[in-house]
Amino acid sequence: MTDPKTFLTSIFNAAVAAADPEQTIPNHLPAKPKGRTIVIGAGKGSAQMAAAFEKVWDGPIDGLVVTRYGYGAKCERIEIIEAAHPVPDAAGLEASRRLLEKVRGLTADDLVVGLISGGGSALLPSPAPGLTLADEIAVNEVLLASGAPIAAMNTIRKHVSTIKGGRLAGAAHPARVVSLVVSDIPGDNPALVASGPTVPDSGSRADALASIAAYGMSLPDAVMAHIQSPAADAPRSDDPRLAGNEVHLIASAGVSLEAAAAEAKRQGIEAVILSDSIEGEAREVGGVHAAIAREVATRNRPFAKPILILSGGETTVTLRAKGKGGRNSEFLLAFAIGIGGVDGIHALAADTDGIDGSENNAGAFADGTTLARMRAAGVDAKAMLAGNNAWTAFNAVGDLFVPGPTGTNVNDLRAILIR
């Protein structure tokens, strides 16, 4: 076979291609309306979704979507705004205002198409009355450091917002809203992707408060007072303003993992998928994956070599220090520690949107020699893991994976080759 890094990169590319909006959107086009078609959207894949939609929609459209800085795409009829992720900024605040304005004053003959992908939560700051952008920024910073799963974080986010939790769809009433969703959520609940601006959810204020307590979050007093009040309630699925709306899941981790497995088999390597919805502390999940890989490498069980082990989902990182990294590089550093010195194991862990954390890498590569190479470079891997500094560790040995923005987002891809 080819070089392991080349092979693993081809697996990543196959997973991303399966979620390419140019391939998925044409299969989910809504019926044309009598009136106007307005395209709105948010997320790290929303600009590419907008470009793909423009190519296949032969009627007149007007629209606006917001994506992360550097993730834009060329569109002729849909305006692209870039804003900050993972911590909101003023550009996102203005984008939220304009999106709400874009859907107001429509009629029952009009159609609103929502292009929603992961990352939209941070890109759509729209603080509830009595709250400020600074409050939303504080909430996001606490959430990112808490170690809470994405479902819990987004339940909290939608209860401090005037655009999330189905509120953007509510503002479009009486127009029909059709949401095309690229899921980065374990379990693929579209109401949790980007905190569901166009999709109502069953999550309640009580659920948000329970998560705040369970993860020991300290939020601003004004935020807590709001969440404890009925004013924080989000539209429910039986809200009459949302009747007749449609939601289509057009890409997900499960579909991308199947594509990755098919690509491995095409290249002569059998593949197994552990799960498309693994959650938990990144370093702990990394340790478990390392134990499985060691078992296969040394005892040829529970899978026979050669084998590619795949998994997806979204792990979390509880910040203990202020190092550089993200959940995929932290997963992989724990994994590298767990397989240190074992021959024949090669792994890639990466975020399918092309960015892991706040740096420019999607993740990193590791093998049985990673620990020794880090040691030779003067890097103490265990100390780096303790300091949430996985980026620095992998950068020291040239093993960062930097594909650039991919235009989609179906969460994490973990690919472990055992030769």
Coordinates of C-alpha atoms in Angstrom, one line a residue:
M1 CA 0.0 0.0 0.0
T2 CA 1.0 3.7 -0.1
D3 CA 2.6 5.6 2.7
P4 CA 0.2 5.5 5.7
K5 CA -0.2 9.2 5.9
T6 CA -1.2 9.3 2.2
F7 CA -3.6 6.5 2.8
L8 CA -5.2 8.1 5.9
T9 CA -5.5 11.4 4.0
S10 CA -7.4 9.7 1.2
I11 CA -9.7 8.3 3.8
F12 CA -10.3 11.8 5.2
N13 CA -10.9 13.1 1.7
A14 CA -13.5 10.4 1.0
A15 CA -15.4 11.3 4.1
V16 CA -15.4 15.0 3.3
A17 CA -16.5 14.3 -0.3
A18 CA -19.5 12.4 0.9
A19 CA -20.7 15.5 2.6
D20 CA -19.9 17.9 -0.3
P21 CA -22.9 20.2 -0.7
E22 CA -22.6 20.0 -4.5
Q23 CA -23.3 16.3 -4.2
T24 CA -26.0 16.5 -1.5
I25 CA -28.0 19.6 -2.1
P26 CA -29.4 18.7 -5.6
N27 CA -31.1 15.7 -4.0
H28 CA -33.0 17.9 -1.5
L29 CA -34.3 20.8 -3.4
P30 CA -37.7 22.1 -2.2
A31 CA -40.7 22.8 -4.4
K32 CA -40.7 26.2 -5.9
P33 CA -43.0 28.8 -4.4
K34 CA -45.5 31.1 -6.0
G35 CA -43.7 34.0 -4.4
R36 CA -40.1 34.9 -3.5
T37 CA -37.3 32.5 -2.5
I38 CA -35.1 33.7 0.3
V39 CA -31.9 31.8 1.2
I40 CA -30.5 32.2 4.7
G41 CA -27.8 30.2 6.5
A42 CA -25.2 29.9 9.1
G43 CA -22.2 27.6 9.8
K44 CA -18.8 26.7 8.7
G45 CA -20.1 25.0 5.6
S46 CA -22.9 27.5 4.8
A47 CA -21.0 29.5 2.1
Q48 CA -20.3 26.4 0.1
M49 CA -23.9 25.2 0.6
A50 CA -25.0 28.6 -0.8
A51 CA -22.7 28.3 -3.8
A52 CA -24.0 24.8 -4.5
F53 CA -27.7 25.9 -4.1
E54 CA -27.2 28.8 -6.6
K55 CA -25.9 26.4 -9.2
V56 CA -29.0 24.2 -9.2
W57 CA -31.8 26.6 -8.4
D58 CA -33.0 28.1 -11.7
G59 CA -35.5 30.6 -10.2
P60 CA -34.8 34.1 -8.8
I61 CA -33.3 34.1 -5.2
D62 CA -32.2 36.6 -2.7
G63 CA -30.2 35.6 0.3
L64 CA -27.6 36.0 3.1
V65 CA -25.5 33.5 5.0
V66 CA -22.8 33.8 7.6
T67 CA -19.7 31.7 7.9
R68 CA -16.4 31.7 9.7
Y69 CA -13.6 34.0 8.7
G70 CA -11.7 32.5 5.8
Y71 CA -14.5 30.0 4.9
G72 CA -16.3 32.1 2.3
A73 CA -17.2 31.0 -1.2
K74 CA -18.0 32.9 -4.4
C75 CA -21.7 33.5 -4.8
E76 CA -23.5 35.7 -7.3
R77 CA -27.0 36.1 -5.7
I78 CA -26.5 35.1 -2.1
E79 CA -24.4 37.5 0.1
I80 CA -21.7 35.9 2.3
I81 CA -20.8 37.5 5.6
E82 CA -17.8 36.2 7.6
A83 CA -17.7 36.4 11.4
A84 CA -15.8 34.9 14.3
H85 CA -15.7 31.3 15.6
P86 CA -15.6 29.8 18.2
V87 CA -16.1 33.0 20.2
P88 CA -18.7 35.5 18.7
D89 CA -17.9 39.0 17.6
A90 CA -19.6 42.1 16.4
A91 CA -19.7 40.9 12.7
G92 CA -21.7 37.9 13.8
L93 CA -24.0 40.2 15.8
E94 CA -24.7 42.3 12.7
A95 CA -25.2 39.2 10.6
S96 CA -27.8 37.9 13.0
R97 CA -29.6 41.3 12.8
R98 CA -29.6 41.2 9.1
L99 CA -30.8 37.6 8.8
L100 CA -33.8 38.4 11.1
E101 CA -34.5 41.5 8.9
K102 CA -34.2 39.4 5.7
V103 CA -37.1 37.1 6.7
R104 CA -39.5 39.7 8.1
G105 CA -42.5 40.8 6.1
L106 CA -42.8 37.6 4.0
T107 CA -46.1 36.0 2.9
A108 CA -47.5 32.5 2.8
D109 CA -46.5 32.3 -0.9
D110 CA -42.8 32.8 -0.1
L111 CA -40.1 30.2 0.6
V112 CA -37.2 30.5 3.0
V113 CA -34.4 28.0 2.5
G114 CA -32.2 27.6 5.6
L115 CA -28.7 26.3 4.9
I116 CA -27.5 25.2 8.3
S117 CA -24.2 23.6 9.4
G118 CA -22.1 23.2 12.5
G119 CA -20.4 26.3 13.8
G120 CA -23.6 28.4 13.5
S121 CA -24.0 28.7 17.2
A122 CA -21.0 31.0 17.6
L123 CA -21.6 32.8 14.3
L124 CA -25.1 33.9 15.3
P125 CA -24.9 36.0 18.5
S126 CA -28.2 37.6 19.1
P127 CA -28.5 38.3 22.8
A128 CA -31.9 38.3 24.4
P129 CA -33.4 41.5 25.8
G130 CA -31.4 42.7 28.7
L131 CA -28.3 40.8 27.6
T132 CA -25.3 42.0 25.5
L133 CA -22.8 40.7 23.1
A134 CA -20.3 40.6 26.0
D135 CA -22.7 38.3 27.8
E136 CA -22.9 35.9 24.8
I137 CA -19.1 35.9 24.5
A138 CA -18.8 35.1 28.2
V139 CA -21.3 32.2 27.8
N140 CA -19.4 30.8 24.9
E141 CA -16.1 31.0 26.7
V142 CA -17.5 29.2 29.7
L143 CA -19.2 26.5 27.5
L144 CA -16.0 25.8 25.6
A145 CA -14.0 25.3 28.8
S146 CA -16.6 23.3 30.6
G147 CA -16.2 19.8 29.0
A148 CA -20.0 19.7 28.4
P149 CA -21.2 17.7 25.4
I150 CA -22.3 19.7 22.4
A151 CA -26.0 18.9 23.0
A152 CA -25.9 20.5 26.4
M153 CA -24.0 23.5 25.2
N154 CA -26.4 24.2 22.4
T155 CA -29.4 23.8 24.7
I156 CA -28.0 26.6 26.9
R157 CA -27.1 28.8 23.9
K158 CA -30.6 28.7 22.5
H159 CA -32.1 30.0 25.8
V160 CA -30.1 33.2 25.7
S161 CA -30.8 34.1 22.1
T162 CA -33.4 35.8 19.9
I163 CA -32.4 33.9 16.8
K164 CA -31.6 30.3 17.9
G165 CA -34.0 27.6 19.0
G166 CA -36.3 28.0 16.0
R167 CA -36.7 31.7 16.5
L168 CA -35.3 32.6 13.0
A169 CA -38.0 30.3 11.5
G170 CA -40.6 31.9 13.7
A171 CA -39.6 35.4 12.4
A172 CA -40.2 34.1 8.8
H173 CA -43.8 33.2 9.5
P174 CA -46.1 32.9 7.4
A175 CA -43.5 31.9 4.8
R176 CA -42.7 28.2 4.5
V177 CA -39.2 27.3 5.8
V178 CA -37.2 24.4 4.4
S179 CA -34.0 23.6 6.3
L180 CA -31.2 21.7 4.7
V181 CA -28.9 20.6 7.5
V182 CA -25.4 19.2 7.6
S183 CA -25.1 17.5 11.0
D184 CA -22.1 17.8 13.2
I185 CA -24.1 16.5 16.2
P186 CA -23.8 13.0 17.7
G187 CA -27.2 11.4 17.0
D188 CA -28.0 13.9 14.2
N189 CA -30.7 15.9 15.9
P190 CA -31.1 18.8 13.5
A191 CA -32.6 21.0 16.2
L192 CA -29.1 21.0 17.9
V193 CA -27.0 21.8 14.8
A194 CA -26.0 25.5 15.1
S195 CA -28.4 25.6 18.0
G196 CA -31.3 25.1 15.6
P197 CA -32.1 28.7 14.3
T198 CA -34.8 27.3 12.0
V199 CA -35.7 24.1 13.9
P200 CA -37.6 23.9 17.2
D201 CA -36.5 21.6 19.9
S202 CA -37.9 19.9 23.0
G203 CA -35.1 21.1 25.2
S204 CA -36.3 23.4 27.9
R205 CA -35.0 26.1 30.3
A206 CA -35.0 23.4 33.0
D207 CA -32.6 21.3 30.8
A208 CA -30.3 24.3 30.3
L209 CA -30.2 25.0 34.0
A210 CA -29.6 21.3 34.8
S211 CA -26.5 21.3 32.5
I212 CA -25.2 24.6 33.9
A213 CA -25.3 23.0 37.4
A214 CA -24.0 19.6 36.3
Y215 CA -20.9 21.0 34.7
G216 CA -20.3 23.7 37.4
M217 CA -20.6 26.6 35.0
S218 CA -20.3 30.1 36.3
L219 CA -22.3 32.4 34.0
P220 CA -23.0 36.1 34.3
D221 CA -25.8 37.0 36.7
A222 CA -27.8 38.6 34.0
V223 CA -27.6 35.4 31.9
M224 CA -28.7 33.3 34.8
A225 CA -31.6 35.6 35.6
H226 CA -32.8 35.4 32.0
I227 CA -32.6 31.6 31.7
Q228 CA -34.6 31.4 34.9
S229 CA -37.4 33.5 33.4
P230 CA -40.2 32.5 31.0
A231 CA -38.8 35.0 28.5
A232 CA -36.0 32.4 27.7
D233 CA -38.5 29.8 26.5
A234 CA -37.9 28.8 22.8
P235 CA -40.6 27.9 20.3
R236 CA -41.8 24.3 20.6
S237 CA -42.4 21.9 17.8
D238 CA -46.2 22.5 18.0
D239 CA -45.8 26.2 17.6
P240 CA -48.4 27.1 14.9
R241 CA -45.9 29.5 13.3
L242 CA -43.7 26.6 12.4
A243 CA -46.5 24.3 11.0
G244 CA -45.7 23.0 7.5
N245 CA -42.0 23.7 7.7
E246 CA -39.6 21.0 6.5
V247 CA -36.2 19.7 7.7
H248 CA -33.9 17.6 5.6
L249 CA -30.6 16.1 6.9
I250 CA -28.4 16.2 3.8
A251 CA -25.1 15.1 5.3
S252 CA -23.9 13.4 8.5
A253 CA -21.0 11.6 10.2
G254 CA -22.6 8.2 9.6
V255 CA -22.8 8.7 5.8
S256 CA -19.2 10.0 5.7
L257 CA -17.9 7.1 7.8
E258 CA -19.5 4.7 5.4
A259 CA -17.8 6.5 2.5
A260 CA -14.5 6.3 4.3
A261 CA -14.9 2.6 4.9
A262 CA -15.7 2.1 1.2
E263 CA -12.6 3.9 0.1
A264 CA -10.4 1.7 2.4
K265 CA -11.9 -1.4 0.9
R266 CA -11.3 0.0 -2.6
Q267 CA -7.7 0.2 -1.6
G268 CA -7.7 -3.4 -0.2
I269 CA -8.0 -2.7 3.5
E270 CA -11.0 -3.9 5.4
A271 CA -12.7 -1.3 7.7
V272 CA -14.9 -1.3 10.8
I273 CA -16.9 1.6 12.2
L274 CA -17.0 1.7 16.0
S275 CA -19.6 4.4 16.1
D276 CA -20.6 7.7 14.5
S277 CA -21.6 9.3 17.7
I278 CA -18.8 8.9 20.3
E279 CA -18.7 11.6 23.0
G280 CA -16.7 12.1 26.1
E281 CA -13.4 13.7 27.3
A282 CA -11.0 13.7 24.3
R283 CA -8.1 12.3 26.2
E284 CA -10.1 9.5 27.7
V285 CA -11.6 8.5 24.4
G286 CA -8.1 8.6 23.0
G287 CA -6.9 6.2 25.7
V288 CA -9.8 3.7 24.9
H289 CA -9.0 3.8 21.1
A290 CA -5.3 3.2 21.9
A291 CA -6.2 0.1 24.0
I292 CA -8.3 -1.3 21.1
A293 CA -5.5 -0.6 18.6
R294 CA -2.9 -2.2 20.9
E295 CA -5.1 -5.3 21.2
V296 CA -5.4 -5.7 17.5
A297 CA -1.7 -5.0 16.8
T298 CA -0.4 -7.4 19.5
R299 CA -3.1 -10.1 19.6
N300 CA -5.0 -9.8 16.4
R301 CA -8.3 -9.3 18.2
P302 CA -11.1 -8.2 18.2
F303 CA -10.3 -7.5 14.5
A304 CA -7.9 -9.2 12.3
K305 CA -5.0 -7.2 10.7
P306 CA -4.7 -5.4 8.4
I307 CA -7.7 -3.3 9.4
L308 CA -8.9 0.3 9.4
I309 CA -10.8 1.3 12.5
L310 CA -13.1 4.3 12.1
S311 CA -15.1 6.4 14.5
G312 CA -16.9 9.7 14.5
G313 CA -18.8 12.0 16.9
E314 CA -17.6 15.0 19.0
T315 CA -15.4 14.7 22.0
T316 CA -15.0 17.5 24.5
V317 CA -12.0 19.1 26.2
T318 CA -12.1 20.4 29.8
L319 CA -9.5 23.2 29.8
R320 CA -7.0 22.8 32.6
A321 CA -4.4 25.2 31.1
K322 CA -4.0 27.6 28.2
G323 CA -2.1 25.6 25.7
K324 CA -2.7 25.4 22.0
G325 CA -4.9 22.6 20.6
G326 CA -8.3 21.2 19.9
R327 CA -10.3 18.1 20.7
N328 CA -8.8 16.0 17.8
S329 CA -5.2 16.8 18.6
E330 CA -5.8 16.2 22.3
F331 CA -7.5 12.9 21.5
L332 CA -4.5 11.9 19.3
L333 CA -1.9 12.9 21.9
A334 CA -3.5 10.6 24.4
F335 CA -3.7 8.0 21.7
A336 CA 0.0 8.4 20.9
I337 CA 0.9 8.0 24.6
G338 CA -1.2 4.8 24.7
I339 CA 0.4 3.2 21.6
G340 CA 4.0 4.4 22.3
G341 CA 6.5 1.8 21.0
V342 CA 3.9 -0.5 19.3
D343 CA 4.7 -1.2 15.7
G344 CA 2.3 -1.1 12.8
I345 CA -0.2 1.5 14.1
H346 CA -0.9 4.7 12.2
A347 CA -3.7 7.2 13.0
L348 CA -5.3 10.4 11.9
A349 CA -7.8 12.4 14.0
A350 CA -9.3 15.4 12.3
D351 CA -12.3 17.7 12.2
T352 CA -14.0 17.4 8.9
D353 CA -14.5 21.2 8.6
G354 CA -10.7 21.6 8.3
I355 CA -10.1 23.3 11.7
D356 CA -9.5 21.8 15.1
G357 CA -9.7 24.4 17.8
S358 CA -8.3 27.8 17.1
E359 CA -5.2 27.0 15.0
N360 CA -5.1 26.2 11.2
N361 CA -4.8 22.4 11.5
A362 CA -7.7 20.0 11.3
G363 CA -5.9 17.5 13.5
A364 CA -2.8 15.4 13.4
F365 CA -1.1 12.1 12.6
A366 CA 0.4 9.7 15.1
D367 CA 2.1 6.3 15.1
G368 CA 4.1 4.1 17.4
T369 CA 7.2 6.3 17.0
T370 CA 5.4 9.6 17.9
L371 CA 6.3 9.5 21.6
A372 CA 10.0 8.8 20.9
R373 CA 10.2 11.5 18.2
M374 CA 8.6 14.0 20.6
R375 CA 11.1 13.1 23.2
A376 CA 14.0 13.6 20.8
A377 CA 12.5 17.0 20.0
G378 CA 12.6 17.9 23.7
V379 CA 8.8 17.5 24.1
D380 CA 7.3 15.8 27.1
A381 CA 4.1 14.4 25.7
K382 CA 2.4 13.7 29.0
A383 CA 3.2 17.3 30.2
M384 CA 1.8 18.7 27.0
L385 CA -1.4 16.6 27.4
A386 CA -1.7 17.9 31.0
G387 CA -1.4 21.4 29.7
N388 CA -3.9 21.1 26.8
N389 CA -1.0 21.8 24.5
A390 CA -1.4 19.0 21.9
W391 CA -0.9 21.4 19.0
T392 CA 2.6 22.3 20.2
A393 CA 3.5 18.7 20.7
F394 CA 2.5 17.6 17.2
N395 CA 4.0 20.8 15.6
A396 CA 7.3 19.9 17.1
V397 CA 7.5 16.7 15.1
G398 CA 5.8 17.9 11.9
D399 CA 2.7 15.8 12.3
L400 CA 0.0 18.4 12.1
F401 CA -2.7 17.8 9.4
V402 CA -3.6 21.0 7.6
P403 CA -6.0 20.4 4.7
G404 CA -7.6 23.9 4.9
P405 CA -11.3 24.7 5.1
T406 CA -13.3 21.9 3.5
G407 CA -16.7 23.5 3.0
T408 CA -18.6 21.0 5.1
N409 CA -18.8 19.9 8.7
V410 CA -19.9 16.4 9.9
N411 CA -17.7 16.4 13.0
D412 CA -14.7 14.4 13.9
L413 CA -13.1 11.6 11.9
R414 CA -10.8 9.2 13.6
A415 CA -9.0 6.7 11.3
I416 CA -6.6 4.1 12.8
L417 CA -4.7 1.8 10.4
I418 CA -3.2 -1.4 11.9
R419 CA -1.0 -3.1 9.4

